[in-house]
Coordinates of N, CA, C and O in Angstrom, one line a residue:
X12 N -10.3 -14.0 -1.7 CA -10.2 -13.4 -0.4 C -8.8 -13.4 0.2 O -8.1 -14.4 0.2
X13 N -8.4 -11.9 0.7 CA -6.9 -12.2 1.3 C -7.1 -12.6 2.8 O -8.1 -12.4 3.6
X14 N -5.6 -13.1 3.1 CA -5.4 -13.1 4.3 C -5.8 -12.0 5.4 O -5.9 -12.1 6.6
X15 N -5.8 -11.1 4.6 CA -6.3 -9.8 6.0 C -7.7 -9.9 6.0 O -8.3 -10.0 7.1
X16 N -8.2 -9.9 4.9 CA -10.0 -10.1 4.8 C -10.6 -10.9 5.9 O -11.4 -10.5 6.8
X17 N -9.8 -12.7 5.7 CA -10.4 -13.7 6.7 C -9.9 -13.5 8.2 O -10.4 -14.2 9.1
X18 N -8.8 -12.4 8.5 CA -8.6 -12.0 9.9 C -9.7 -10.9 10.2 O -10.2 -10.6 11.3
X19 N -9.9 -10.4 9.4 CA -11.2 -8.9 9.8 C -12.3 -9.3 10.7 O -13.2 -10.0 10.2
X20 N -12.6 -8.9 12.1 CA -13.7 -8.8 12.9 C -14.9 -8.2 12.9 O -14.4 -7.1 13.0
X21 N -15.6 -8.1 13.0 CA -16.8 -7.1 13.1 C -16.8 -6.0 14.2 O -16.7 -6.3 15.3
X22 N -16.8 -4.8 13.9 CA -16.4 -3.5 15.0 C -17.2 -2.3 15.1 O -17.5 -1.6 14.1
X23 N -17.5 -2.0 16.2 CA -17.9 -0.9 16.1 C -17.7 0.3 16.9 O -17.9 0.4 18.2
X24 N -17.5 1.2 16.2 CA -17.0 2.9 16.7 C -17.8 3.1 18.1 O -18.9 2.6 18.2
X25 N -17.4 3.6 19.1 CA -18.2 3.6 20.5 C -18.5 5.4 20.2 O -17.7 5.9 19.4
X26 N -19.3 6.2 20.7 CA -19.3 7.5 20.4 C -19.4 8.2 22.1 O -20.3 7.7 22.7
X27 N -18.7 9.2 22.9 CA -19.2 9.5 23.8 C -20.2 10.8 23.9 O -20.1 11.9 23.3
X28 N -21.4 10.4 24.9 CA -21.9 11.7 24.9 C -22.3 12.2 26.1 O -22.6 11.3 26.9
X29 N -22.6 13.4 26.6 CA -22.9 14.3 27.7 C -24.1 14.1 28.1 O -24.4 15.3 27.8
X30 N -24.9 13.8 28.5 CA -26.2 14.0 29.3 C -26.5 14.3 30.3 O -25.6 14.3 31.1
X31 N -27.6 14.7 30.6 CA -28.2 15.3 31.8 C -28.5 14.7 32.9 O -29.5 13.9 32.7
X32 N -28.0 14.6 34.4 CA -28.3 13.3 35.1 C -29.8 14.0 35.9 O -30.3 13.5 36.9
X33 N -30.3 15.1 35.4 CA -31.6 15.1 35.6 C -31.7 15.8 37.5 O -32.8 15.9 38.1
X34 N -30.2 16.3 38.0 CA -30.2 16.9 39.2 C -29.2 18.1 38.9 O -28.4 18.7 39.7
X35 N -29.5 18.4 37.5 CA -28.5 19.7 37.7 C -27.1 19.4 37.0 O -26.2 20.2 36.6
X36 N -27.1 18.3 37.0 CA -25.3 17.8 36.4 C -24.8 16.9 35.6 O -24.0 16.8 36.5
X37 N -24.7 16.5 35.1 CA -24.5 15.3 34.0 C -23.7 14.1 34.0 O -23.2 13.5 34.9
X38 N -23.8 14.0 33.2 CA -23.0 12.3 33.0 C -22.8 11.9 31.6 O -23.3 12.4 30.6
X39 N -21.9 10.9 31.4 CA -21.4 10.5 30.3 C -21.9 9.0 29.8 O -21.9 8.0 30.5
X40 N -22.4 9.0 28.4 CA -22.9 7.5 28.4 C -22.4 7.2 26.9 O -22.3 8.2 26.1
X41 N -22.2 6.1 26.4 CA -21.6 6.1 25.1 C -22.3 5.2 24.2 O -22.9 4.2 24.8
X42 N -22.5 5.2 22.9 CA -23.4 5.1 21.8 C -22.7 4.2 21.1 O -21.5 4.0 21.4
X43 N -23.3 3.5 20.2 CA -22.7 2.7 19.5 C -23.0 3.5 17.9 O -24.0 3.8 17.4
X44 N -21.9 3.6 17.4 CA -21.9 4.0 15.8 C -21.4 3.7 14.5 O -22.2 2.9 14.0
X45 N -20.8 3.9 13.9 CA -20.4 3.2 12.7 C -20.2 1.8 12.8 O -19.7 1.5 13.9
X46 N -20.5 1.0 12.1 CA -19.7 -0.6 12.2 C -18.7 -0.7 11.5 O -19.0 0.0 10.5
X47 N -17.3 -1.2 11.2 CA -16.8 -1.6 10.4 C -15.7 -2.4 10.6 O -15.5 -2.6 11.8
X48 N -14.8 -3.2 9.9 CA -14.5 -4.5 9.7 C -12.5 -4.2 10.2 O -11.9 -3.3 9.5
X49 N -11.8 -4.8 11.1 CA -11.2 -4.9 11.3 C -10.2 -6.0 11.8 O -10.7 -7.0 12.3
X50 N -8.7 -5.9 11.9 CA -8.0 -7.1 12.1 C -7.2 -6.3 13.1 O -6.6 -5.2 13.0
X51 N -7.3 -7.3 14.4 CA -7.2 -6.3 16.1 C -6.0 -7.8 16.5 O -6.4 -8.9 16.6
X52 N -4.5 -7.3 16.6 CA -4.0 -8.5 16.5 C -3.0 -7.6 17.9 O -2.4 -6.6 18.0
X53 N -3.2 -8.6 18.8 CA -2.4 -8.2 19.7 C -0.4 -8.4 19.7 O 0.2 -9.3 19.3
X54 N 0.1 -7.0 20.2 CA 1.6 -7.3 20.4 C 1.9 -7.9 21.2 O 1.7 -7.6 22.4
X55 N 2.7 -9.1 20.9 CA 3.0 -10.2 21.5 C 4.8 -10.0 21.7 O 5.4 -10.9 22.3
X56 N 5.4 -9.0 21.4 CA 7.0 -8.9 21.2 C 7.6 -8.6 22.7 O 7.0 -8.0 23.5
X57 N 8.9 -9.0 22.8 CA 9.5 -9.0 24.2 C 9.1 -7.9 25.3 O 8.8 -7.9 26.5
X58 N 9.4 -6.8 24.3 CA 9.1 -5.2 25.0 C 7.8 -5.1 25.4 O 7.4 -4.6 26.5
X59 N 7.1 -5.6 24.6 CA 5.2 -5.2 25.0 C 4.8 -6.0 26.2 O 4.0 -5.5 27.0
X60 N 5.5 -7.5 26.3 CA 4.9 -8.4 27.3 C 6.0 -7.5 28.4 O 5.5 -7.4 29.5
X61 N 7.3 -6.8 28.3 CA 8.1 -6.7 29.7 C 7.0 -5.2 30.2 O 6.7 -4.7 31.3
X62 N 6.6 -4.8 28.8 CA 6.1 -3.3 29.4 C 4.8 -3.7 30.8 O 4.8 -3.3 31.9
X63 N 3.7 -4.9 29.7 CA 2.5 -5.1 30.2 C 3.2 -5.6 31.7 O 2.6 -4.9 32.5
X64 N 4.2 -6.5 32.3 CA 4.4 -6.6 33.8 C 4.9 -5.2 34.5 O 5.1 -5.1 35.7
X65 N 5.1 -4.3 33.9 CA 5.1 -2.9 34.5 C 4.0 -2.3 34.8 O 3.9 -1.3 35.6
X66 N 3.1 -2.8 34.3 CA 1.4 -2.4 34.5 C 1.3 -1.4 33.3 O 0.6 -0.4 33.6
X67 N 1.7 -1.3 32.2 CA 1.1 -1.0 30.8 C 0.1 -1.5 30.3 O -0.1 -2.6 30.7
X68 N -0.8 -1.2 29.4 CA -1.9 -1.6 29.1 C -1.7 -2.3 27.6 O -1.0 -1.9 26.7
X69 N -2.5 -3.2 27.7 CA -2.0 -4.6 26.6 C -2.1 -3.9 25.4 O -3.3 -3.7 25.0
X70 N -1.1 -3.3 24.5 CA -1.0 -3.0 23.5 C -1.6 -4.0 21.9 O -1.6 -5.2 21.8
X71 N -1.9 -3.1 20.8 CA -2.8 -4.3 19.6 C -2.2 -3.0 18.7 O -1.8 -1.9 18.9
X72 N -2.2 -4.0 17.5 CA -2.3 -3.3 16.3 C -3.3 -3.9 15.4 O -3.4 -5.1 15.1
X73 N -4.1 -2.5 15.1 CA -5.0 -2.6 14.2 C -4.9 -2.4 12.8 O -4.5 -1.2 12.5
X74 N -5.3 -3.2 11.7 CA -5.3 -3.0 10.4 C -6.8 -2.8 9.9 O -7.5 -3.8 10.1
X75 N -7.4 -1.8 9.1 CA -8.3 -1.9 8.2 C -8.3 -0.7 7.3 O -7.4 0.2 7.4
X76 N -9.4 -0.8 6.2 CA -9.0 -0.5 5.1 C -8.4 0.9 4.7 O -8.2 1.7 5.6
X77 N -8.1 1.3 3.8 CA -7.1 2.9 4.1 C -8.3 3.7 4.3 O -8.3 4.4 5.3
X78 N -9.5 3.6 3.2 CA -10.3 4.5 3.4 C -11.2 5.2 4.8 O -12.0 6.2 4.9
X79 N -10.8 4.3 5.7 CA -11.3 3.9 7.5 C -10.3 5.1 8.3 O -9.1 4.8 8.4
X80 N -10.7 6.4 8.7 CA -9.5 7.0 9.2 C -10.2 7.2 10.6 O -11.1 7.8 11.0
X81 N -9.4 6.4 11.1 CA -9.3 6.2 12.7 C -8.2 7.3 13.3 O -7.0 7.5 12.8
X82 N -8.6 8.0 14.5 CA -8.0 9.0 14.8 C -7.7 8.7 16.4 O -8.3 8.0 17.2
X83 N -6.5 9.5 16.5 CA -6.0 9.3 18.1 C -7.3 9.3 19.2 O -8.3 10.0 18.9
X84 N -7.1 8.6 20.2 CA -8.3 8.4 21.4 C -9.5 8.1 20.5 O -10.2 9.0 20.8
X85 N -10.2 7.3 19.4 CA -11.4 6.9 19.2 C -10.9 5.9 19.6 O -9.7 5.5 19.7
X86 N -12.6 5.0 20.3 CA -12.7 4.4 20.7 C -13.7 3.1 20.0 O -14.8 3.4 19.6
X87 N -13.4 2.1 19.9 CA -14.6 1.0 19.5 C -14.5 -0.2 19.9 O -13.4 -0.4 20.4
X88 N -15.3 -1.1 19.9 CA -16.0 -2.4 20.2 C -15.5 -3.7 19.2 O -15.4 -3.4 18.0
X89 N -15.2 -4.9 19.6 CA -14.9 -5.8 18.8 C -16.4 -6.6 19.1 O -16.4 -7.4 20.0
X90 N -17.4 -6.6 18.5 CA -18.1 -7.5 18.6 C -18.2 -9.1 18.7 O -19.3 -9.7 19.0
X91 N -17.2 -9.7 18.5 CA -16.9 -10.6 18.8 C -17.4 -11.1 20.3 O -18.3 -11.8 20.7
X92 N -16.4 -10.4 21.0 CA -16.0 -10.9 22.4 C -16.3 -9.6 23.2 O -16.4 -9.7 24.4
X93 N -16.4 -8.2 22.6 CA -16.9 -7.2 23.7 C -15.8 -6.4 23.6 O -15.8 -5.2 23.8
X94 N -14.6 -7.4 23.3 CA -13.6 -6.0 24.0 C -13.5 -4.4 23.6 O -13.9 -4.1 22.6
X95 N -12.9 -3.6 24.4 CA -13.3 -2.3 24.1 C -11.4 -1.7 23.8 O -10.5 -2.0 24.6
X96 N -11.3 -1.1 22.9 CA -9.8 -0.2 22.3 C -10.0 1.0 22.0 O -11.0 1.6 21.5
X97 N -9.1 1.4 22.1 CA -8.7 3.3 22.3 C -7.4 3.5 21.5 O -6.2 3.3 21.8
X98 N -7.9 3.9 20.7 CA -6.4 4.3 19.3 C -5.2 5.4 19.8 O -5.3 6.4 20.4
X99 N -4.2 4.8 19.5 CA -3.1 5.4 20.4 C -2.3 5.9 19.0 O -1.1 5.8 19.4
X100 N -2.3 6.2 18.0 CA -1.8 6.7 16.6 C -2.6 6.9 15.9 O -3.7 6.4 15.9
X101 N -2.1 7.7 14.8 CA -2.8 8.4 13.8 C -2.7 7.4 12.1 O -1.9 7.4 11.2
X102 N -3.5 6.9 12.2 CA -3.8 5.9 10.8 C -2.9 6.6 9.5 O -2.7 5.9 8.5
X103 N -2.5 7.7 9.5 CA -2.1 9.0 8.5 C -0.7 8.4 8.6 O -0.1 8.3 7.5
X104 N -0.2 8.1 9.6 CA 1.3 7.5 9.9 C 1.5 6.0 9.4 O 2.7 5.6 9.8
X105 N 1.2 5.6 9.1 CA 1.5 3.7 8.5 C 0.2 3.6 7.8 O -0.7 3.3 8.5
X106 N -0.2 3.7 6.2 CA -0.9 3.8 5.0 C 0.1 3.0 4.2 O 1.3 3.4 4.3
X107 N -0.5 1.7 3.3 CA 0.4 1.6 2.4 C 0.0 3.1 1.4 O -0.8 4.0 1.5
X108 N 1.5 2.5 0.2 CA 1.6 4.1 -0.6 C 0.4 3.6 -1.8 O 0.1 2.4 -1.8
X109 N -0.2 4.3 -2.7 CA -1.5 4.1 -3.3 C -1.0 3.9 -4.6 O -1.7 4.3 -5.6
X110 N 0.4 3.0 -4.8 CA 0.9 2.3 -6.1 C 0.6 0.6 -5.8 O 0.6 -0.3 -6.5
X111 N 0.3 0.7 -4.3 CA 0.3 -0.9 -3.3 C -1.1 -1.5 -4.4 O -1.9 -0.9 -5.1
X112 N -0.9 -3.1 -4.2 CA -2.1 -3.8 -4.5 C -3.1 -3.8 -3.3 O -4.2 -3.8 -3.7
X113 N -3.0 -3.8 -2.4 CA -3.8 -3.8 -1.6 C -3.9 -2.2 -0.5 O -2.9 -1.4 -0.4
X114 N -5.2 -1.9 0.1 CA -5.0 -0.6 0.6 C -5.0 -0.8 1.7 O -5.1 -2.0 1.7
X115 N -4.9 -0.4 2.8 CA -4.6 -0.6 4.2 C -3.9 0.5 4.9 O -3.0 1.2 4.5
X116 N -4.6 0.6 6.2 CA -3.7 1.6 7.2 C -3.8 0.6 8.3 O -4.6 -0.4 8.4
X117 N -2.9 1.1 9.1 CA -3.1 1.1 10.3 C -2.7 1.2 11.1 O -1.5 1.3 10.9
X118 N -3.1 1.1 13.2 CA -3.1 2.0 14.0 C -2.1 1.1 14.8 O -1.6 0.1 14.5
X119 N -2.2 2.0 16.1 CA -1.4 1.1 17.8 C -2.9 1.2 18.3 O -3.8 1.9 18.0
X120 N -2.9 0.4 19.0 CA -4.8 0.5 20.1 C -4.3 0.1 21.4 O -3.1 -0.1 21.4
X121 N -5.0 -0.1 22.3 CA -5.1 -0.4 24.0 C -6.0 -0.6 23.9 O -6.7 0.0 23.2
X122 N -6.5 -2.0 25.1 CA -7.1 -2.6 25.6 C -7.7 -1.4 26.7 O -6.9 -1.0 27.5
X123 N -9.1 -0.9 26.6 CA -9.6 0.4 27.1 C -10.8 0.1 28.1 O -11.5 -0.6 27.5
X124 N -11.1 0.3 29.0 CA -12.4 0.1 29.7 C -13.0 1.8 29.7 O -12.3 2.8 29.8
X125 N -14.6 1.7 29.6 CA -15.1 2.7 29.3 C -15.4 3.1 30.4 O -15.8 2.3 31.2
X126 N -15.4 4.4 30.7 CA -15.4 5.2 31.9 C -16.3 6.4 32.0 O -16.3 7.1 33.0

């Protein structure tokens, strides 16, 4: 087992959807969908913490496996502890190359509350 394996959390994809609030107008409520296994490691570097006292939102980088294509604004769940992240890059941009021993992508995320 590698080192990214025993960092991987249990996760899951949040889905949003439209419903009917039953007076003519709707509302948004969100689903829980795929599970899958991730390493959600927050940036801790000088710029992220000067950004976060600007009122930026707590920046993470996420790693999981290449075949996992996580797309700008999806949204998912760390089952762990609840918290909720919102992908802010395109997994297509940081892929090891497919000569690598190990396969891996991955994203930038934000700390997201669902709305």
């Amino acid at each position: 087992m590698s080192l990214i394996d025993v960092m991987m959390d249990e996760c899951v994809m949040l889905d949003k959807r439209t419903v009917s609030d039953g007076l003519g107008g709707f509302t948004h409520e969100w689903t829980e969908g795929a599970r899958f296994r991730a390493a959600v490691i927050k940036d801790n570097t000088l710029s992220a913490r000067v950004a976060e006292k600007q009122g930026v939102t707590e920046v993470y980088t996420v790693t999981v496996d290449k075949g996992l294509l996580l797309q700008y604004h999806d949204v998912f769940r760390r089952i762990s502890d609840g918290a909720v992240f919102r992908v802010t890059s395109n997994i297509t941009d940081s892929e090891t190359p497919t000569v690598a021993t190990f396969q891996i992508g991955q994203v930038t995320a934000e700390r997201w509350e669902l709305t």
